[in-house]
Structures are given as structure tokens and as C-alpha cells.
mmCIF file of C-alpha atoms in Angstrom:
data_model
loop_
_atom_site.group_PDB
_atom_site.id
_atom_site.type_symbol
_atom_site.label_atom_id
_atom_site.label_comp_id
_atom_site.label_asym_id
_atom_site.label_seq_id
_atom_site.Cartn_x
_atom_site.Cartn_y
_atom_site.Cartn_z
ATOM 1 C CA MET A 1 110.729 137.494 109.540
ATOM 2 C CA ALA A 2 112.986 134.457 109.091
ATOM 3 C CA ARG A 3 114.829 133.398 112.186
ATOM 4 C CA THR A 4 118.209 131.681 112.428
ATOM 5 C CA ILE A 5 118.495 128.643 114.657
ATOM 6 C CA LEU A 6 122.075 127.715 115.467
ATOM 7 C CA THR A 7 122.609 123.977 115.403
ATOM 8 C CA ARG A 8 126.180 123.558 116.503
ATOM 9 C CA THR A 9 125.676 124.078 120.220
ATOM 10 C CA VAL A 10 122.973 121.460 120.426
ATOM 11 C CA LEU A 11 124.908 118.951 118.334
ATOM 12 C CA ALA A 12 127.902 119.310 120.628
ATOM 13 C CA ALA A 13 125.861 117.536 123.263
ATOM 14 C CA VAL A 14 125.727 114.373 121.175
ATOM 15 C CA SER A 15 128.264 111.892 122.573
ATOM 16 C CA VAL A 16 131.599 111.335 120.863
ATOM 17 C CA ALA A 17 130.643 107.705 120.475
ATOM 18 C CA SER A 18 127.824 108.627 118.142
ATOM 19 C CA LEU A 19 130.340 109.901 115.596
ATOM 20 C CA PHE A 20 131.129 106.261 114.798
ATOM 21 C CA ALA A 21 127.513 105.256 114.284
ATOM 22 C CA LEU A 22 126.974 106.587 110.752
ATOM 23 C CA SER A 23 127.627 103.320 108.957
ATOM 24 C CA ALA A 24 125.154 101.524 111.196
ATOM 25 C CA CYS A 25 122.614 104.289 110.677
ATOM 26 C CA ALA A 26 123.035 104.098 106.937
ATOM 27 C CA SER A 27 122.339 100.380 106.929
ATOM 28 C CA ASP A 28 119.091 100.992 108.798
ATOM 29 C CA ALA A 29 118.084 103.734 106.342
ATOM 30 C CA GLY A 30 117.896 101.598 103.209
ATOM 31 C CA GLY A 31 115.399 99.115 101.877
ATOM 32 C CA ASP A 32 111.704 99.654 102.425
ATOM 33 C CA PRO A 33 110.769 103.210 101.387
ATOM 34 C CA ALA A 34 107.875 103.065 103.838
ATOM 35 C CA GLY A 35 110.231 102.993 106.809
ATOM 36 C CA GLY A 36 110.170 99.297 107.622
ATOM 37 C CA GLY A 37 106.411 98.848 108.067
ATOM 38 C CA GLU A 38 106.487 99.415 111.800
ATOM 39 C CA SER A 39 103.355 99.632 113.942
ATOM 40 C CA ALA A 40 101.085 102.662 113.992
ATOM 41 C CA GLY A 41 102.219 105.832 115.718
ATOM 42 C CA GLY A 42 100.153 108.197 117.807
ATOM 43 C CA GLY A 43 102.732 108.062 120.575
ATOM 44 C CA ALA A 44 102.343 111.703 121.571
ATOM 45 C CA ASP A 45 99.733 110.583 124.123
ATOM 46 C CA ASP A 46 102.442 108.837 126.128
ATOM 47 C CA GLY A 47 104.918 111.676 125.715
ATOM 48 C CA VAL A 48 106.759 110.075 122.787
ATOM 49 C CA ILE A 49 106.514 111.797 119.396
ATOM 50 C CA THR A 50 106.389 109.367 116.489
ATOM 51 C CA LEU A 51 107.990 111.103 113.512
ATOM 52 C CA GLY A 52 108.172 109.704 110.008
ATOM 53 C CA PHE A 53 111.101 111.091 108.016
ATOM 54 C CA SER A 54 111.695 110.577 104.298
ATOM 55 C CA GLN A 55 115.248 111.374 103.236
ATOM 56 C CA VAL A 56 116.282 112.227 99.672
ATOM 57 C CA GLY A 57 118.923 109.500 99.565
ATOM 58 C CA ALA A 58 122.622 109.063 100.269
ATOM 59 C CA GLU A 59 124.039 110.897 97.276
ATOM 60 C CA SER A 60 126.747 112.926 99.010
ATOM 61 C CA GLY A 61 128.828 113.535 102.104
ATOM 62 C CA TRP A 62 126.436 116.366 102.969
ATOM 63 C CA ARG A 63 123.450 114.028 102.908
ATOM 64 C CA ALA A 64 125.247 111.485 105.090
ATOM 65 C CA ALA A 65 125.949 114.173 107.700
ATOM 66 C CA ASN A 66 122.345 115.378 107.487
ATOM 67 C CA THR A 67 120.997 111.856 108.026
ATOM 68 C CA LYS A 68 123.337 111.289 110.961
ATOM 69 C CA SER A 69 122.224 114.534 112.613
ATOM 70 C CA ILE A 70 118.556 113.512 112.341
ATOM 71 C CA GLN A 71 119.116 109.956 113.557
ATOM 72 C CA ASP A 72 121.381 111.026 116.414
ATOM 73 C CA THR A 73 118.906 113.659 117.629
ATOM 74 C CA LEU A 74 115.454 112.111 117.177
ATOM 75 C CA THR A 75 116.079 109.335 119.684
ATOM 76 C CA GLU A 76 114.035 107.647 122.395
ATOM 77 C CA GLU A 77 116.112 109.498 124.992
ATOM 78 C CA ASN A 78 115.012 112.791 123.405
ATOM 79 C CA GLY A 79 111.334 111.759 123.333
ATOM 80 C CA PHE A 80 111.026 110.490 119.752
ATOM 81 C CA GLU A 81 110.265 107.314 117.877
ATOM 82 C CA LEU A 82 111.846 107.834 114.455
ATOM 83 C CA LYS A 83 110.594 106.008 111.374
ATOM 84 C CA PHE A 84 113.230 106.668 108.692
ATOM 85 C CA SER A 85 113.140 105.919 104.962
ATOM 86 C CA ASP A 86 115.622 106.496 102.128
ATOM 87 C CA ALA A 87 113.945 107.604 98.880
ATOM 88 C CA GLN A 88 117.026 106.822 96.775
ATOM 89 C CA GLN A 89 116.489 110.157 94.968
ATOM 90 C CA LYS A 90 113.074 109.106 93.614
ATOM 91 C CA GLN A 91 109.993 111.234 94.241
ATOM 92 C CA GLU A 92 107.690 108.234 93.909
ATOM 93 C CA ASN A 93 109.505 106.567 96.819
ATOM 94 C CA GLN A 94 108.991 109.630 98.991
ATOM 95 C CA ILE A 95 105.298 109.822 98.153
ATOM 96 C CA GLN A 96 104.949 106.129 98.987
ATOM 97 C CA ALA A 97 106.726 106.642 102.308
ATOM 98 C CA ILE A 98 104.608 109.664 103.250
ATOM 99 C CA ARG A 99 101.403 107.745 102.486
ATOM 100 C CA SER A 100 102.679 104.884 104.624
ATOM 101 C CA TYR A 101 103.337 107.284 107.497
ATOM 102 C CA ILE A 102 99.778 108.610 107.131
ATOM 103 C CA THR A 103 98.409 105.057 107.283
ATOM 104 C CA GLN A 104 100.528 104.301 110.339
ATOM 105 C CA GLY A 105 99.152 107.392 112.082
ATOM 106 C CA VAL A 106 102.445 109.036 112.980
ATOM 107 C CA ASP A 107 102.362 112.284 114.940
ATOM 108 C CA VAL A 108 104.561 114.298 112.558
ATOM 109 C CA ILE A 109 105.845 113.820 109.003
ATOM 110 C CA ALA A 110 109.088 115.457 107.904
ATOM 111 C CA PHE A 111 110.927 115.143 104.614
ATOM 112 C CA SER A 112 113.537 116.696 102.349
ATOM 113 C CA PRO A 113 111.863 116.859 98.918
ATOM 114 C CA VAL A 114 113.703 115.272 96.005
ATOM 115 C CA VAL A 115 112.247 117.915 93.665
ATOM 116 C CA GLU A 116 110.155 121.053 94.221
ATOM 117 C CA THR A 117 106.932 120.196 92.413
ATOM 118 C CA GLY A 118 104.218 117.547 92.576
ATOM 119 C CA TRP A 119 103.598 117.406 96.329
ATOM 120 C CA ASP A 120 100.154 118.946 96.786
ATOM 121 C CA PRO A 121 98.061 115.737 96.546
ATOM 122 C CA VAL A 122 99.993 113.756 99.168
ATOM 123 C CA LEU A 123 100.349 116.778 101.446
ATOM 124 C CA GLN A 124 96.587 117.302 101.193
ATOM 125 C CA GLU A 125 96.204 113.701 102.390
ATOM 126 C CA ALA A 126 98.431 114.401 105.398
ATOM 127 C CA LYS A 127 96.463 117.558 106.178
ATOM 128 C CA ALA A 128 93.147 115.681 105.949
ATOM 129 C CA ALA A 129 94.538 113.115 108.385
ATOM 130 C CA GLY A 130 95.501 115.871 110.812
ATOM 131 C CA ILE A 131 99.225 115.092 110.614
ATOM 132 C CA PRO A 132 101.516 118.173 110.545
ATOM 133 C CA VAL A 133 104.327 118.254 107.970
ATOM 134 C CA ILE A 134 107.753 119.860 108.372
ATOM 135 C CA LEU A 135 110.071 120.472 105.420
ATOM 136 C CA THR A 136 113.824 120.184 105.960
ATOM 137 C CA ASP A 137 116.699 121.296 103.701
ATOM 138 C CA ARG A 138 114.560 121.765 100.568
ATOM 139 C CA ALA A 139 111.314 123.597 99.833
ATOM 140 C CA VAL A 140 108.238 122.603 97.830
ATOM 141 C CA ASP A 141 106.668 124.694 95.104
ATOM 142 C CA SER A 142 103.085 125.050 96.287
ATOM 143 C CA SER A 143 100.678 127.961 96.444
ATOM 144 C CA ASP A 144 99.086 126.477 99.591
ATOM 145 C CA GLU A 145 101.380 127.135 102.533
ATOM 146 C CA THR A 146 98.878 125.508 104.905
ATOM 147 C CA LEU A 147 100.115 122.126 103.656
ATOM 148 C CA TYR A 148 103.212 122.349 105.877
ATOM 149 C CA GLU A 149 104.002 123.888 109.250
ATOM 150 C CA SER A 150 107.563 125.078 108.707
ATOM 151 C CA PHE A 151 110.527 124.896 106.365
ATOM 152 C CA ILE A 152 113.960 124.557 108.002
ATOM 153 C CA GLY A 153 116.998 125.016 105.784
ATOM 154 C CA SER A 154 119.616 127.209 104.196
ATOM 155 C CA ASP A 155 119.019 130.048 101.746
ATOM 156 C CA PHE A 156 120.173 128.411 98.514
ATOM 157 C CA VAL A 157 119.909 131.585 96.443
ATOM 158 C CA LYS A 158 122.171 133.356 98.918
ATOM 159 C CA GLU A 159 124.656 130.468 98.756
ATOM 160 C CA GLY A 160 124.856 130.853 94.972
ATOM 161 C CA GLU A 161 125.215 134.604 95.355
ATOM 162 C CA MET A 162 128.071 134.210 97.849
ATOM 163 C CA ALA A 163 129.918 131.916 95.449
ATOM 164 C CA GLY A 164 129.306 134.256 92.515
ATOM 165 C CA GLU A 165 130.305 137.371 94.441
ATOM 166 C CA TRP A 166 133.656 135.796 95.327
ATOM 167 C CA VAL A 167 134.226 134.791 91.702
ATOM 168 C CA ALA A 168 133.332 138.292 90.509
ATOM 169 C CA GLU A 169 135.666 139.880 93.059
ATOM 170 C CA GLN A 170 138.557 137.587 92.181
ATOM 171 C CA TYR A 171 138.262 137.176 88.428
ATOM 172 C CA ASP A 172 136.193 139.963 86.850
ATOM 173 C CA GLY A 173 138.271 141.582 84.122
ATOM 174 C CA GLU A 174 140.162 138.389 83.268
ATOM 175 C CA GLY A 175 137.651 137.026 80.768
ATOM 176 C CA PHE A 176 137.136 133.784 82.667
ATOM 177 C CA LYS A 177 135.234 130.954 80.974
ATOM 178 C CA ALA A 178 133.269 128.912 83.516
ATOM 179 C CA VAL A 179 131.464 125.571 83.441
ATOM 180 C CA GLU A 180 128.696 124.678 85.876
ATOM 181 C CA LEU A 181 128.014 121.306 87.516
ATOM 182 C CA GLN A 182 124.351 121.545 88.455
ATOM 183 C CA GLY A 183 122.541 119.565 91.118
ATOM 184 C CA THR A 184 119.584 117.283 90.428
ATOM 185 C CA THR A 185 117.252 118.774 87.821
ATOM 186 C CA GLY A 186 114.173 120.252 89.488
ATOM 187 C CA ALA A 187 115.670 120.217 92.996
ATOM 188 C CA ALA A 188 115.437 123.456 94.979
ATOM 189 C CA PRO A 189 119.182 123.814 95.646
ATOM 190 C CA ALA A 190 120.009 123.300 91.974
ATOM 191 C CA ILE A 191 117.472 125.887 90.838
ATOM 192 C CA ASP A 192 118.318 128.449 93.515
ATOM 193 C CA ARG A 193 122.115 128.130 93.513
ATOM 194 C CA LYS A 194 122.169 128.589 89.745
ATOM 195 C CA GLU A 195 119.961 131.672 90.045
ATOM 196 C CA GLY A 196 122.085 133.195 92.808
ATOM 197 C CA PHE A 197 125.411 132.572 91.060
ATOM 198 C CA GLU A 198 124.226 133.964 87.737
ATOM 199 C CA SER A 199 122.816 137.096 89.364
ATOM 200 C CA ALA A 200 126.114 137.710 91.184
ATOM 201 C CA ILE A 201 128.302 137.493 88.057
ATOM 202 C CA GLU A 202 125.901 139.553 85.937
ATOM 203 C CA GLY A 203 127.719 142.589 84.581
ATOM 204 C CA THR A 204 131.133 140.939 84.826
ATOM 205 C CA ASP A 205 133.107 139.301 82.037
ATOM 206 C CA VAL A 206 132.890 135.880 83.702
ATOM 207 C CA GLU A 207 130.996 133.719 81.197
ATOM 208 C CA ILE A 208 129.297 130.351 81.807
ATOM 209 C CA ILE A 209 130.066 128.449 78.611
ATOM 210 C CA ASP A 210 128.464 125.117 79.597
ATOM 211 C CA SER A 211 126.154 123.786 82.277
ATOM 212 C CA GLN A 212 124.957 120.252 82.994
ATOM 213 C CA THR A 213 123.564 118.252 85.908
ATOM 214 C CA GLY A 214 125.819 115.927 87.862
ATOM 215 C CA ASN A 215 122.993 114.914 90.239
ATOM 216 C CA PHE A 216 124.990 116.003 93.298
ATOM 217 C CA THR A 217 127.200 112.878 93.071
ATOM 218 C CA ARG A 218 130.974 112.590 92.822
ATOM 219 C CA ALA A 219 130.820 109.951 90.079
ATOM 220 C CA GLU A 220 128.557 112.008 87.822
ATOM 221 C CA GLY A 221 130.519 115.166 88.577
ATOM 222 C CA LYS A 222 133.620 113.421 87.258
ATOM 223 C CA THR A 223 131.819 112.115 84.159
ATOM 224 C CA VAL A 224 130.301 115.492 83.285
ATOM 225 C CA MET A 225 133.616 117.264 83.842
ATOM 226 C CA GLU A 226 135.331 114.793 81.521
ATOM 227 C CA GLY A 227 132.765 115.748 78.894
ATOM 228 C CA PHE A 228 133.383 119.452 79.468
ATOM 229 C CA LEU A 229 137.145 118.969 79.081
ATOM 230 C CA ASN A 230 136.694 117.030 75.837
ATOM 231 C CA LYS A 231 134.361 119.703 74.472
ATOM 232 C CA HIS A 232 136.162 122.867 75.629
ATOM 233 C CA ASP A 233 139.861 123.755 75.725
ATOM 234 C CA ASP A 234 139.410 127.142 77.391
ATOM 235 C CA ILE A 235 137.861 126.321 80.805
ATOM 236 C CA ASP A 236 139.148 128.608 83.559
ATOM 237 C CA LEU A 237 136.702 127.860 86.371
ATOM 238 C CA VAL A 238 134.268 125.227 87.630
ATOM 239 C CA PHE A 239 131.225 126.173 89.698
ATOM 240 C CA ALA A 240 129.869 123.001 91.329
ATOM 241 C CA HIS A 241 126.552 123.056 93.188
ATOM 242 C CA ASN A 242 128.051 120.798 95.868
ATOM 243 C CA ASP A 243 131.412 119.541 97.106
ATOM 244 C CA ASP A 244 130.974 115.987 95.823
ATOM 245 C CA MET A 245 130.609 117.082 92.210
ATOM 246 C CA GLY A 246 133.575 119.412 92.710
ATOM 247 C CA LEU A 247 135.620 116.490 94.011
ATOM 248 C CA GLY A 248 134.631 114.489 90.935
ATOM 249 C CA ALA A 249 135.741 117.406 88.765
ATOM 250 C CA ILE A 250 139.123 117.368 90.522
ATOM 251 C CA GLU A 251 139.587 113.724 89.505
ATOM 252 C CA ALA A 252 138.755 114.533 85.880
ATOM 253 C CA ILE A 253 141.059 117.562 85.779
ATOM 254 C CA GLU A 254 143.962 115.592 87.253
ATOM 255 C CA ALA A 255 143.367 112.724 84.824
ATOM 256 C CA ALA A 256 143.611 115.265 81.997
ATOM 257 C CA GLY A 257 147.085 116.274 83.216
ATOM 258 C CA MET A 258 146.095 119.625 84.711
ATOM 259 C CA VAL A 259 146.312 121.017 88.232
ATOM 260 C CA PRO A 260 142.952 121.693 89.940
ATOM 261 C CA GLY A 261 142.904 124.986 91.809
ATOM 262 C CA GLU A 262 145.613 126.386 89.539
ATOM 263 C CA ASP A 263 145.027 125.547 85.865
ATOM 264 C CA ILE A 264 141.289 125.432 86.522
ATOM 265 C CA LYS A 265 139.804 127.202 89.542
ATOM 266 C CA ILE A 266 137.038 125.428 91.477
ATOM 267 C CA VAL A 267 134.249 126.920 93.601
ATOM 268 C CA THR A 268 131.765 124.661 95.399
ATOM 269 C CA ILE A 269 128.983 124.665 97.988
ATOM 270 C CA ASP A 270 128.543 122.491 101.139
ATOM 271 C CA ALA A 271 131.825 122.539 103.133
ATOM 272 C CA VAL A 272 131.849 118.890 104.173
ATOM 273 C CA LYS A 273 135.174 117.487 105.384
ATOM 274 C CA ASP A 274 136.347 116.051 102.055
ATOM 275 C CA GLY A 275 135.645 119.353 100.338
ATOM 276 C CA MET A 276 137.278 121.350 103.106
ATOM 277 C CA GLN A 277 140.372 119.141 102.918
ATOM 278 C CA ALA A 278 140.580 119.733 99.161
ATOM 279 C CA LEU A 279 140.269 123.471 99.842
ATOM 280 C CA ALA A 280 143.026 123.317 102.457
ATOM 281 C CA ASP A 281 145.166 121.417 99.929
ATOM 282 C CA GLY A 282 144.602 124.099 97.277
ATOM 283 C CA LYS A 283 142.615 121.895 94.891
ATOM 284 C CA ILE A 284 139.416 123.867 95.537
ATOM 285 C CA ASN A 285 139.623 127.666 95.738
ATOM 286 C CA TYR A 286 136.486 128.651 97.663
ATOM 287 C CA ILE A 287 133.581 126.916 99.406
ATOM 288 C CA VAL A 288 130.262 128.295 100.604
ATOM 289 C CA GLU A 289 128.856 126.317 103.510
ATOM 290 C CA CYS A 290 125.462 124.608 103.618
ATOM 291 C CA ASN A 291 124.983 123.417 107.190
ATOM 292 C CA PRO A 292 123.572 119.846 107.287
ATOM 293 C CA LEU A 293 123.094 119.589 111.058
ATOM 294 C CA LEU A 294 119.327 120.046 111.038
ATOM 295 C CA GLY A 295 118.361 117.359 113.560
ATOM 296 C CA PRO A 296 118.104 119.671 116.597
ATOM 297 C CA ASP A 297 116.083 122.229 114.634
ATOM 298 C CA LEU A 298 113.666 119.531 113.463
ATOM 299 C CA ALA A 299 113.287 118.154 116.995
ATOM 300 C CA GLU A 300 112.551 121.598 118.424
ATOM 301 C CA ILE A 301 109.937 122.457 115.794
ATOM 302 C CA ALA A 302 108.264 119.028 116.038
ATOM 303 C CA LYS A 303 107.874 119.400 119.805
ATOM 304 C CA LYS A 304 106.388 122.884 119.409
ATOM 305 C CA VAL A 305 103.944 121.730 116.739
ATOM 306 C CA ILE A 306 102.738 118.809 118.875
ATOM 307 C CA ALA A 307 102.370 121.169 121.846
ATOM 308 C CA GLY A 308 100.162 123.454 119.762
ATOM 309 C CA GLU A 309 102.653 126.319 119.800
ATOM 310 C CA GLU A 310 103.103 128.664 116.871
ATOM 311 C CA VAL A 311 106.205 128.099 114.753
ATOM 312 C CA GLU A 312 107.809 130.284 112.135
ATOM 313 C CA LYS A 313 107.082 129.368 108.534
ATOM 314 C CA ARG A 314 110.669 129.832 107.349
ATOM 315 C CA ILE A 315 113.693 129.107 109.515
ATOM 316 C CA VAL A 316 117.025 129.966 107.914
ATOM 317 C CA VAL A 317 120.087 128.016 109.036
ATOM 318 C CA GLU A 318 123.339 129.945 109.442
ATOM 319 C CA ASP A 319 126.010 129.353 106.790
ATOM 320 C CA GLN A 320 129.591 130.580 106.360
ATOM 321 C CA ALA A 321 132.143 130.696 103.535
ATOM 322 C CA PHE A 322 135.755 129.518 103.482
ATOM 323 C CA ASP A 323 138.968 130.259 101.647
ATOM 324 C CA GLN A 324 142.090 128.113 102.056
ATOM 325 C CA ALA A 325 143.264 129.720 105.311
ATOM 326 C CA ALA A 326 139.808 129.493 106.894
ATOM 327 C CA ALA A 327 139.506 125.830 105.878
ATOM 328 C CA LYS A 328 142.822 124.939 107.499
ATOM 329 C CA GLU A 329 141.683 126.644 110.711
ATOM 330 C CA ALA A 330 138.248 124.973 110.745
ATOM 331 C CA LEU A 331 139.210 121.400 109.811
ATOM 332 C CA PRO A 332 140.550 120.147 113.181
ATOM 333 C CA THR A 333 137.182 120.678 114.889
ATOM 334 C CA ARG A 334 134.894 120.160 111.895
ATOM 335 C CA GLU A 335 131.785 118.111 112.790
ATOM 336 C CA TYR A 336 130.930 117.146 109.212
#
């Protein structure tokens, strides 16, 4: 059975000073997809776990918070040597980084897959080298579950369902026409959130009249929304697979002379600070959370794997949902 690991308590222990370190962390994360070509790992013998992590990229506020959580937690003080690489949303960069980590002989490999498919060959290489793999945030589509130890992340289908259930409750019977800003094509959250949302509005008169990827970015969310507005004059609602695309849609709606949250309703997923502020301001109507603070979970599972302890295959992170009142209450103490 899936188990929920709460991340907030552990993250509270990170010093206030670390909140200002994100820009420095981001500068370290770029460049060489192989993680800087540092010396070989194998540090578990001296009590230090060398962990190679390949991140999707830096496409959104959610991803920035996720990266910060990992870099703030997997520190020397916590018993880790972290080798970090930014894949810039390219699967080939992640595969290159993982192969580099194998060559370096790290103790653990962790990554958030850009897309679901195409991972078996490189994961077979990690398995042959005796290096355990942990998935974070996103899953892989593989029939061989022995290729990874554990998958830590949110239930994306449930997130889509939560968004769709709220829309159905609020707007069924009003004949709403909706447009959908999808995440990156082939990515687990894009596939699953679409599935969950569509299943939740099935049987209602809410109709998705157009759907297109915005690659989880604010800029592309704005561009795609501009296209929707030029193509359709009857849009009542936007469902965006993340806050950043929803924020881009807000810019497009305002540029078209309409009021976001009123003339066109907006529902998003993530609940990062910029999205929550837009919700508090009434420009977004509802947000389903996707908790990015996965660093403590990853550290705990990595230590258990190295110690030879059994770990659960699927660890579901706790998520919430917010309307305007809840956003106003949560914002003052929001960690991301």
C-alpha cells in the first residue's frame, strides 16, 4: 500500500538563510549535463552517500522549489555528496547524465524523468553496475519494476480529478466551454492530469473545446492562450496543468481586454507562491497543490537503500487544494 511521507516538518529544519540560496543553486545546476565531471563516487564506505541527481530543468516555479529542496537537503552535513545536473527538458541530456553517474560509480542515482518512455536501456546499465535508482516527481513507463527502487511523488491522476471535480461542482449545468493548457507532451503529469480531469467532468455539460501543450512554461502558456482566444470567442474556463501556464494565460486574457477569474475562469495545479497570489487576488479561481518539497523524502529513501533496508515501491506525497480564502490564509507562511 502506498504510504504518505510528510515533507513540511523536515523542511522546517532548514535554516532561514537557505531561503536566499536558490539563485546560487540555480547557477550551479546548469551547464554540463553530466554534473560537472567530478571524481568517482563510492563514498558510502566512509559514511557519505554520493548521489547523482538529474533534474528535468528549470521550466517553472515548481521546479525551482523542487531543486532547492533537493540541494538544501542532500548536503555534506546530512551525509551526502550531491552531483546535480540540469537536463534542460531533454531526455538525451538525462540519459547522458545517468551514464556519467554510472561511470563515476556513484552510490545512488535519482532523477525526475522528462518523459515516461525510453528509459529501460540506461536503467538496465545502472542495474548491471549495482547502482540503485530512485524516481522523484515523475514515473517511468516500464514493465520491469526491478529497474528502480522507489518512486516518490504526487498522484497526478488524483490532482486532475480534484481540479475536475471542483469544476463539475461549480459549473455543471452552465454549458461551460473549456480550453486546456497541457504540460510537456509525453510527461507523466501531463498524461495523468489530463486523464483525471476528463474523468471528473465526464457526464457534465462542461466541454473541452481545445487542448494544446504549453510545455509547463509561462511564456508558452501565454502564447497558446493567445491562440485559443484568436480561435474561439466562447471560452468560459481554462484548465492549466500547472500554475506557470495559468499565469501566462492570465497575461493573454488581460491583453485581450478581459478579466481573468471573472470573464474566463482559471483552474491550475501546483500552488506555488505566484499562483497562490493570483488565486488570492481573484485572477485564478482554484488551485490543486503538487508538493515540490521532495528533498527529505529522497534523502530518507537513499539512506535506507544504502543500508539494505526495504523501501516501499510507491510513496505518495500529500497534496491539498485551495480556493481564494484558503490561499489568503496559507500565503504568509508558504514555503514555496
